[in-house]
Amino acid sequence: MNEERYTRLKKIIKIYLPEDVSVDDISAQSHFINELNINSANLVDIVLDVEDTFGIMLENDDMDQMQTVHDALLIIDKKLTDK
Amino acid sequence: MTPNEIISVLPYCKPFLFVDELMHVDEKGAKGAYAFDGKSDFYKGHFKDAPVTPGVILTECCAQIGVVSLGVYLLGNSIPKHLQIALSSSEMEFYLPVFPNDRVVVTSQKKYFRFHKLKCTVKMHNSEGKLVCKGAISGMFKVKADG
């Protein structure tokens, strides 16, 4: 796992965490909706911020596959490799 | 889609339809109008003996004209038979009261429409052309045909 990308991703997620979830609760295995209590609308905002931060574009399929933090990192890695 | 076609697929009816007409809709935004019916039930209680249109109703009017109507236009032919939508966030500031029977004009500008989420900035002006409220509203559009 690329630590630098993970740190940058956590910084984005942190903005959209509800008040009852702390940044320390985030792990690579965290499920965005079920564990971090992020709603689907905020998940879109996370994806848009990921696009800006990493200079990549995500498609609908990527969004569907992005269930956990780890999924997000895999997608980021793949997009950066394909770039 | 023409403005009349858009209104016909909006998933609202009386007493919760707050769109009378759409003057303009394109890729970037929507403009429409609504005249608040002075006989609406909420005026009896908001406020007692001093009817003023509730802010939540103004927000709803902004959402129906500015966000939902625009979303229907942007979805175009991919619109499902039973459109499902949900308000996901609203941040509004209010400047002037809207009294019964006043006609307001709502304009919206698309910020983005990605992954079924439409975010817009909205403005409402009263019949004198004065700014009533403005803000940002987002909604999610469910597009799965089987949903």
PDB file of N, CA and C in Angstrom, chain A:
ATOM      1  N   MET A   1       0.837  -1.200   0.000  1.00  0.00           N
ATOM      2  CA  MET A   1       0.000   0.000   0.000  1.00  0.00           C
ATOM      3  C   MET A   1       0.872   1.250   0.000  1.00  0.00           C
ATOM      4  N   ASN A   2       0.558   2.156  -0.870  1.00  0.00           N
ATOM      5  CA  ASN A   2       1.302   3.398  -0.980  1.00  0.00           C
ATOM      6  C   ASN A   2       0.869   4.342   0.157  1.00  0.00           C
ATOM      7  N   GLU A   3       1.783   4.540   1.128  1.00  0.00           N
ATOM      8  CA  GLU A   3       1.434   5.301   2.345  1.00  0.00           C
ATOM      9  C   GLU A   3       1.074   6.752   2.034  1.00  0.00           C
ATOM     10  N   GLU A   4       1.773   7.315   1.072  1.00  0.00           N
ATOM     11  CA  GLU A   4       1.536   8.723   0.761  1.00  0.00           C
ATOM     12  C   GLU A   4       0.130   8.910   0.189  1.00  0.00           C
ATOM     13  N   ARG A   5      -0.243   7.998  -0.710  1.00  0.00           N
ATOM     14  CA  ARG A   5      -1.593   8.085  -1.286  1.00  0.00           C
ATOM     15  C   ARG A   5      -2.659   7.834  -0.220  1.00  0.00           C
ATOM     16  N   TYR A   6      -2.370   6.896   0.670  1.00  0.00           N
ATOM     17  CA  TYR A   6      -3.308   6.586   1.756  1.00  0.00           C
ATOM     18  C   TYR A   6      -3.529   7.809   2.650  1.00  0.00           C
ATOM     19  N   THR A   7      -2.449   8.489   2.982  1.00  0.00           N
ATOM     20  CA  THR A   7      -2.542   9.694   3.820  1.00  0.00           C
ATOM     21  C   THR A   7      -3.351  10.785   3.133  1.00  0.00           C
ATOM     22  N   ARG A   8      -3.098  10.967   1.843  1.00  0.00           N
ATOM     23  CA  ARG A   8      -3.833  11.994   1.106  1.00  0.00           C
ATOM     24  C   ARG A   8      -5.317  11.643   1.023  1.00  0.00           C
ATOM     25  N   LEU A   9      -5.600  10.357   0.840  1.00  0.00           N
ATOM     26  CA  LEU A   9      -6.996   9.918   0.759  1.00  0.00           C
ATOM     27  C   LEU A   9      -7.699  10.125   2.101  1.00  0.00           C
ATOM     28  N   LYS A  10      -6.985   9.782   3.186  1.00  0.00           N
ATOM     29  CA  LYS A  10      -7.584   9.952   4.530  1.00  0.00           C
ATOM     30  C   LYS A  10      -7.942  11.414   4.790  1.00  0.00           C
ATOM     31  N   LYS A  11      -7.074  12.293   4.311  1.00  0.00           N
ATOM     32  CA  LYS A  11      -7.318  13.725   4.488  1.00  0.00           C
ATOM     33  C   LYS A  11      -8.611  14.147   3.795  1.00  0.00           C
ATOM     34  N   ILE A  12      -8.888  13.545   2.641  1.00  0.00           N
ATOM     35  CA  ILE A  12     -10.138  13.851   1.919  1.00  0.00           C
ATOM     36  C   ILE A  12     -11.334  13.276   2.674  1.00  0.00           C
ATOM     37  N   ILE A  13     -11.211  12.006   3.085  1.00  0.00           N
ATOM     38  CA  ILE A  13     -12.335  11.329   3.760  1.00  0.00           C
ATOM     39  C   ILE A  13     -12.737  12.092   5.020  1.00  0.00           C
ATOM     40  N   LYS A  14     -11.717  12.563   5.730  1.00  0.00           N
ATOM     41  CA  LYS A  14     -11.931  13.253   7.002  1.00  0.00           C
ATOM     42  C   LYS A  14     -12.962  14.380   6.880  1.00  0.00           C
ATOM     43  N   ILE A  15     -12.934  15.095   5.767  1.00  0.00           N
ATOM     44  CA  ILE A  15     -13.839  16.231   5.558  1.00  0.00           C
ATOM     45  C   ILE A  15     -15.302  15.788   5.600  1.00  0.00           C
ATOM     46  N   TYR A  16     -15.564  14.557   5.165  1.00  0.00           N
ATOM     47  CA  TYR A  16     -16.956  14.113   4.998  1.00  0.00           C
ATOM     48  C   TYR A  16     -17.427  13.156   6.083  1.00  0.00           C
ATOM     49  N   LEU A  17     -16.578  12.926   7.099  1.00  0.00           N
ATOM     50  CA  LEU A  17     -16.992  12.031   8.181  1.00  0.00           C
ATOM     51  C   LEU A  17     -18.084  12.685   9.018  1.00  0.00           C
ATOM     52  N   PRO A  18     -19.114  11.903   9.373  1.00  0.00           N
ATOM     53  CA  PRO A  18     -20.088  12.468  10.301  1.00  0.00           C
ATOM     54  C   PRO A  18     -19.449  12.650  11.676  1.00  0.00           C
ATOM     55  N   GLU A  19     -20.114  13.430  12.530  1.00  0.00           N
ATOM     56  CA  GLU A  19     -19.487  13.797  13.808  1.00  0.00           C
ATOM     57  C   GLU A  19     -19.187  12.613  14.719  1.00  0.00           C
ATOM     58  N   ASP A  20     -19.966  11.529  14.554  1.00  0.00           N
ATOM     59  CA  ASP A  20     -19.759  10.381  15.456  1.00  0.00           C
ATOM     60  C   ASP A  20     -18.661   9.442  14.980  1.00  0.00           C
ATOM     61  N   VAL A  21     -17.978   9.790  13.909  1.00  0.00           N
ATOM     62  CA  VAL A  21     -16.878   8.941  13.440  1.00  0.00           C
ATOM     63  C   VAL A  21     -15.606   9.786  13.432  1.00  0.00           C
ATOM     64  N   SER A  22     -14.538   9.249  14.059  1.00  0.00           N
ATOM     65  CA  SER A  22     -13.295  10.025  14.114  1.00  0.00           C
ATOM     66  C   SER A  22     -12.336   9.529  13.041  1.00  0.00           C
ATOM     67  N   VAL A  23     -11.363  10.388  12.741  1.00  0.00           N
ATOM     68  CA  VAL A  23     -10.399  10.050  11.690  1.00  0.00           C
ATOM     69  C   VAL A  23      -9.594   8.799  12.072  1.00  0.00           C
ATOM     70  N   ASP A  24      -9.482   8.550  13.372  1.00  0.00           N
ATOM     71  CA  ASP A  24      -8.767   7.347  13.835  1.00  0.00           C
ATOM     72  C   ASP A  24      -9.530   6.067  13.516  1.00  0.00           C
ATOM     73  N   ASP A  25     -10.828   6.208  13.233  1.00  0.00           N
ATOM     74  CA  ASP A  25     -11.629   5.023  12.891  1.00  0.00           C
ATOM     75  C   ASP A  25     -11.359   4.540  11.462  1.00  0.00           C
ATOM     76  N   ILE A  26     -10.683   5.371  10.668  1.00  0.00           N
ATOM     77  CA  ILE A  26     -10.446   4.979   9.272  1.00  0.00           C
ATOM     78  C   ILE A  26      -9.319   3.954   9.205  1.00  0.00           C
ATOM     79  N   SER A  27      -9.596   2.834   8.559  1.00  0.00           N
ATOM     80  CA  SER A  27      -8.540   1.882   8.240  1.00  0.00           C
ATOM     81  C   SER A  27      -8.712   1.505   6.772  1.00  0.00           C
ATOM     82  N   ALA A  28      -7.747   0.780   6.227  1.00  0.00           N
ATOM     83  CA  ALA A  28      -7.832   0.404   4.814  1.00  0.00           C
ATOM     84  C   ALA A  28      -9.068  -0.443   4.557  1.00  0.00           C
ATOM     85  N   GLN A  29      -9.489  -1.202   5.577  1.00  0.00           N
ATOM     86  CA  GLN A  29     -10.632  -2.102   5.393  1.00  0.00           C
ATOM     87  C   GLN A  29     -11.980  -1.398   5.586  1.00  0.00           C
ATOM     88  N   SER A  30     -11.958  -0.159   6.045  1.00  0.00           N
ATOM     89  CA  SER A  30     -13.220   0.523   6.358  1.00  0.00           C
ATOM     90  C   SER A  30     -14.144   0.593   5.155  1.00  0.00           C
ATOM     91  N   HIS A  31     -15.407   0.250   5.397  1.00  0.00           N
ATOM     92  CA  HIS A  31     -16.440   0.385   4.379  1.00  0.00           C
ATOM     93  C   HIS A  31     -17.017   1.801   4.492  1.00  0.00           C
ATOM     94  N   PHE A  32     -17.006   2.522   3.376  1.00  0.00           N
ATOM     95  CA  PHE A  32     -17.401   3.934   3.429  1.00  0.00           C
ATOM     96  C   PHE A  32     -18.793   4.132   4.031  1.00  0.00           C
ATOM     97  N   ILE A  33     -19.753   3.370   3.499  1.00  0.00           N
ATOM     98  CA  ILE A  33     -21.146   3.603   3.895  1.00  0.00           C
ATOM     99  C   ILE A  33     -21.500   2.887   5.193  1.00  0.00           C
ATOM    100  N   ASN A  34     -21.104   1.602   5.301  1.00  0.00           N
ATOM    101  CA  ASN A  34     -21.531   0.809   6.459  1.00  0.00           C
ATOM    102  C   ASN A  34     -20.739   1.110   7.726  1.00  0.00           C
ATOM    103  N   GLU A  35     -19.448   1.440   7.570  1.00  0.00           N
ATOM    104  CA  GLU A  35     -18.627   1.641   8.768  1.00  0.00           C
ATOM    105  C   GLU A  35     -18.309   3.096   9.047  1.00  0.00           C
ATOM    106  N   LEU A  36     -18.036   3.859   8.014  1.00  0.00           N
ATOM    107  CA  LEU A  36     -17.686   5.264   8.244  1.00  0.00           C
ATOM    108  C   LEU A  36     -18.926   6.166   8.199  1.00  0.00           C
ATOM    109  N   ASN A  37     -20.101   5.564   7.951  1.00  0.00           N
ATOM    110  CA  ASN A  37     -21.371   6.304   7.941  1.00  0.00           C
ATOM    111  C   ASN A  37     -21.387   7.483   6.965  1.00  0.00           C
ATOM    112  N   ILE A  38     -20.683   7.303   5.861  1.00  0.00           N
ATOM    113  CA  ILE A  38     -20.699   8.337   4.819  1.00  0.00           C
ATOM    114  C   ILE A  38     -21.866   8.035   3.882  1.00  0.00           C
ATOM    115  N   ASN A  39     -22.688   9.030   3.590  1.00  0.00           N
ATOM    116  CA  ASN A  39     -23.834   8.745   2.704  1.00  0.00           C
ATOM    117  C   ASN A  39     -23.406   8.790   1.237  1.00  0.00           C
ATOM    118  N   SER A  40     -24.279   8.296   0.375  1.00  0.00           N
ATOM    119  CA  SER A  40     -23.894   8.161  -1.038  1.00  0.00           C
ATOM    120  C   SER A  40     -23.614   9.518  -1.679  1.00  0.00           C
ATOM    121  N   ALA A  41     -24.284  10.558  -1.202  1.00  0.00           N
ATOM    122  CA  ALA A  41     -24.049  11.891  -1.762  1.00  0.00           C
ATOM    123  C   ALA A  41     -22.647  12.402  -1.398  1.00  0.00           C
ATOM    124  N   ASN A  42     -22.237  12.136  -0.146  1.00  0.00           N
ATOM    125  CA  ASN A  42     -20.890  12.551   0.249  1.00  0.00           C
ATOM    126  C   ASN A  42     -19.816  11.677  -0.391  1.00  0.00           C
ATOM    127  N   LEU A  43     -20.169  10.445  -0.703  1.00  0.00           N
ATOM    128  CA  LEU A  43     -19.224   9.578  -1.399  1.00  0.00           C
ATOM    129  C   LEU A  43     -18.899  10.157  -2.780  1.00  0.00           C
ATOM    130  N   VAL A  44     -19.906  10.771  -3.405  1.00  0.00           N
ATOM    131  CA  VAL A  44     -19.653  11.447  -4.689  1.00  0.00           C
ATOM    132  C   VAL A  44     -18.656  12.589  -4.484  1.00  0.00           C
ATOM    133  N   ASP A  45     -18.820  13.344  -3.395  1.00  0.00           N
ATOM    134  CA  ASP A  45     -17.886  14.444  -3.127  1.00  0.00           C
ATOM    135  C   ASP A  45     -16.468  13.933  -2.885  1.00  0.00           C
ATOM    136  N   ILE A  46     -16.370  12.785  -2.207  1.00  0.00           N
ATOM    137  CA  ILE A  46     -15.046  12.189  -1.997  1.00  0.00           C
ATOM    138  C   ILE A  46     -14.413  11.842  -3.343  1.00  0.00           C
ATOM    139  N   VAL A  47     -15.203  11.236  -4.229  1.00  0.00           N
ATOM    140  CA  VAL A  47     -14.681  10.870  -5.552  1.00  0.00           C
ATOM    141  C   VAL A  47     -14.230  12.123  -6.317  1.00  0.00           C
ATOM    142  N   LEU A  48     -15.018  13.195  -6.248  1.00  0.00           N
ATOM    143  CA  LEU A  48     -14.642  14.422  -6.965  1.00  0.00           C
ATOM    144  C   LEU A  48     -13.345  15.011  -6.404  1.00  0.00           C
ATOM    145  N   ASP A  49     -13.205  14.948  -5.073  1.00  0.00           N
ATOM    146  CA  ASP A  49     -11.965  15.441  -4.451  1.00  0.00           C
ATOM    147  C   ASP A  49     -10.777  14.551  -4.806  1.00  0.00           C
ATOM    148  N   VAL A  50     -11.019  13.241  -4.868  1.00  0.00           N
ATOM    149  CA  VAL A  50      -9.955  12.298  -5.271  1.00  0.00           C
ATOM    150  C   VAL A  50      -9.499  12.633  -6.695  1.00  0.00           C
ATOM    151  N   GLU A  51     -10.457  12.914  -7.563  1.00  0.00           N
ATOM    152  CA  GLU A  51     -10.112  13.264  -8.954  1.00  0.00           C
ATOM    153  C   GLU A  51      -9.214  14.498  -8.999  1.00  0.00           C
ATOM    154  N   ASP A  52      -9.604  15.525  -8.223  1.00  0.00           N
ATOM    155  CA  ASP A  52      -8.817  16.766  -8.220  1.00  0.00           C
ATOM    156  C   ASP A  52      -7.438  16.555  -7.609  1.00  0.00           C
ATOM    157  N   THR A  53      -7.417  15.822  -6.485  1.00  0.00           N
ATOM    158  CA  THR A  53      -6.158  15.643  -5.762  1.00  0.00           C
ATOM    159  C   THR A  53      -5.148  14.823  -6.566  1.00  0.00           C
ATOM    160  N   PHE A  54      -5.642  13.752  -7.210  1.00  0.00           N
ATOM    161  CA  PHE A  54      -4.721  12.853  -7.904  1.00  0.00           C
ATOM    162  C   PHE A  54      -4.677  13.090  -9.411  1.00  0.00           C
ATOM    163  N   GLY A  55      -5.476  14.030  -9.906  1.00  0.00           N
ATOM    164  CA  GLY A  55      -5.479  14.327 -11.337  1.00  0.00           C
ATOM    165  C   GLY A  55      -5.959  13.174 -12.192  1.00  0.00           C
ATOM    166  N   ILE A  56      -7.006  12.480 -11.723  1.00  0.00           N
ATOM    167  CA  ILE A  56      -7.534  11.329 -12.466  1.00  0.00           C
ATOM    168  C   ILE A  56      -9.037  11.515 -12.684  1.00  0.00           C
ATOM    169  N   MET A  57      -9.628  10.651 -13.526  1.00  0.00           N
ATOM    170  CA  MET A  57     -11.075  10.677 -13.759  1.00  0.00           C
ATOM    171  C   MET A  57     -11.657   9.309 -13.437  1.00  0.00           C
ATOM    172  N   LEU A  58     -12.720   9.294 -12.670  1.00  0.00           N
ATOM    173  CA  LEU A  58     -13.378   8.027 -12.357  1.00  0.00           C
ATOM    174  C   LEU A  58     -14.673   7.876 -13.154  1.00  0.00           C
ATOM    175  N   GLU A  59     -14.996   6.637 -13.492  1.00  0.00           N
ATOM    176  CA  GLU A  59     -16.224   6.340 -14.239  1.00  0.00           C
ATOM    177  C   GLU A  59     -17.259   5.745 -13.286  1.00  0.00           C
ATOM    178  N   ASN A  60     -18.468   5.568 -13.810  1.00  0.00           N
ATOM    179  CA  ASN A  60     -19.540   4.991 -12.988  1.00  0.00           C
ATOM    180  C   ASN A  60     -19.157   3.623 -12.410  1.00  0.00           C
ATOM    181  N   ASP A  61     -18.465   2.805 -13.232  1.00  0.00           N
ATOM    182  CA  ASP A  61     -18.064   1.472 -12.768  1.00  0.00           C
ATOM    183  C   ASP A  61     -17.115   1.569 -11.579  1.00  0.00           C
ATOM    184  N   ASP A  62     -16.194   2.523 -11.645  1.00  0.00           N
ATOM    185  CA  ASP A  62     -15.244   2.707 -10.541  1.00  0.00           C
ATOM    186  C   ASP A  62     -15.999   3.051  -9.261  1.00  0.00           C
ATOM    187  N   MET A  63     -16.977   3.926  -9.421  1.00  0.00           N
ATOM    188  CA  MET A  63     -17.787   4.358  -8.283  1.00  0.00           C
ATOM    189  C   MET A  63     -18.500   3.150  -7.661  1.00  0.00           C
ATOM    190  N   ASP A  64     -19.050   2.279  -8.509  1.00  0.00           N
ATOM    191  CA  ASP A  64     -19.774   1.108  -8.009  1.00  0.00           C
ATOM    192  C   ASP A  64     -18.840   0.170  -7.240  1.00  0.00           C
ATOM    193  N   GLN A  65     -17.582   0.099  -7.702  1.00  0.00           N
ATOM    194  CA  GLN A  65     -16.635  -0.821  -7.060  1.00  0.00           C
ATOM    195  C   GLN A  65     -16.011  -0.238  -5.800  1.00  0.00           C
ATOM    196  N   MET A  66     -16.167   1.049  -5.605  1.00  0.00           N
ATOM    197  CA  MET A  66     -15.477   1.710  -4.495  1.00  0.00           C
ATOM    198  C   MET A  66     -16.269   1.576  -3.191  1.00  0.00           C
ATOM    199  N   GLN A  67     -16.158   0.433  -2.560  1.00  0.00           N
ATOM    200  CA  GLN A  67     -16.911   0.181  -1.327  1.00  0.00           C
ATOM    201  C   GLN A  67     -16.086   0.512  -0.082  1.00  0.00           C
ATOM    202  N   THR A  68     -14.797   0.182  -0.139  1.00  0.00           N
ATOM    203  CA  THR A  68     -13.932   0.384   1.028  1.00  0.00           C
ATOM    204  C   THR A  68     -12.784   1.342   0.679  1.00  0.00           C
ATOM    205  N   VAL A  69     -12.082   1.762   1.710  1.00  0.00           N
ATOM    206  CA  VAL A  69     -10.916   2.628   1.516  1.00  0.00           C
ATOM    207  C   VAL A  69      -9.886   1.917   0.642  1.00  0.00           C
ATOM    208  N   HIS A  70      -9.723   0.615   0.885  1.00  0.00           N
ATOM    209  CA  HIS A  70      -8.791  -0.182   0.089  1.00  0.00           C
ATOM    210  C   HIS A  70      -9.198  -0.182  -1.396  1.00  0.00           C
ATOM    211  N   ASP A  71     -10.498  -0.349  -1.659  1.00  0.00           N
ATOM    212  CA  ASP A  71     -10.998  -0.292  -3.050  1.00  0.00           C
ATOM    213  C   ASP A  71     -10.596   1.027  -3.695  1.00  0.00           C
ATOM    214  N   ALA A  72     -10.764   2.106  -2.938  1.00  0.00           N
ATOM    215  CA  ALA A  72     -10.449   3.438  -3.470  1.00  0.00           C
ATOM    216  C   ALA A  72      -8.970   3.532  -3.829  1.00  0.00           C
ATOM    217  N   LEU A  73      -8.120   2.988  -2.939  1.00  0.00           N
ATOM    218  CA  LEU A  73      -6.678   3.041  -3.198  1.00  0.00           C
ATOM    219  C   LEU A  73      -6.310   2.240  -4.444  1.00  0.00           C
ATOM    220  N   LEU A  74      -6.954   1.080  -4.626  1.00  0.00           N
ATOM    221  CA  LEU A  74      -6.687   0.265  -5.814  1.00  0.00           C
ATOM    222  C   LEU A  74      -7.063   1.026  -7.086  1.00  0.00           C
ATOM    223  N   ILE A  75      -8.204   1.706  -7.033  1.00  0.00           N
ATOM    224  CA  ILE A  75      -8.668   2.464  -8.206  1.00  0.00           C
ATOM    225  C   ILE A  75      -7.693   3.612  -8.493  1.00  0.00           C
ATOM    226  N   ILE A  76      -7.274   4.301  -7.418  1.00  0.00           N
ATOM    227  CA  ILE A  76      -6.312   5.411  -7.595  1.00  0.00           C
ATOM    228  C   ILE A  76      -5.022   4.877  -8.223  1.00  0.00           C
ATOM    229  N   ASP A  77      -4.514   3.766  -7.668  1.00  0.00           N
ATOM    230  CA  ASP A  77      -3.273   3.162  -8.201  1.00  0.00           C
ATOM    231  C   ASP A  77      -3.416   2.841  -9.685  1.00  0.00           C
ATOM    232  N   LYS A  78      -4.546   2.229 -10.025  1.00  0.00           N
ATOM    233  CA  LYS A  78      -4.765   1.802 -11.414  1.00  0.00           C
ATOM    234  C   LYS A  78      -4.841   3.018 -12.339  1.00  0.00           C
ATOM    235  N   LYS A  79      -5.570   4.012 -11.906  1.00  0.00           N
ATOM    236  CA  LYS A  79      -5.733   5.208 -12.761  1.00  0.00           C
ATOM    237  C   LYS A  79      -4.394   5.923 -12.957  1.00  0.00           C
ATOM    238  N   LEU A  80      -3.580   5.954 -11.890  1.00  0.00           N
ATOM    239  CA  LEU A  80      -2.299   6.642 -12.003  1.00  0.00           C
ATOM    240  C   LEU A  80      -1.330   5.861 -12.883  1.00  0.00           C
ATOM    241  N   THR A  81      -1.439   4.527 -12.840  1.00  0.00           N
ATOM    242  CA  THR A  81      -0.594   3.693 -13.692  1.00  0.00           C
ATOM    243  C   THR A  81      -0.988   3.842 -15.167  1.00  0.00           C
ATOM    244  N   ASP A  82      -2.317   3.900 -15.402  1.00  0.00           N
ATOM    245  CA  ASP A  82      -2.815   3.996 -16.785  1.00  0.00           C
ATOM    246  C   ASP A  82      -2.576   5.359 -17.405  1.00  0.00           C
ATOM    247  N   LYS A  83      -2.273   6.331 -16.553  1.00  0.00           N
ATOM    248  CA  LYS A  83      -2.201   7.718 -17.036  1.00  0.00           C
ATOM    249  C   LYS A  83      -1.117   7.935 -18.072  1.00  0.00           C
TER     250      LYS A  83
END
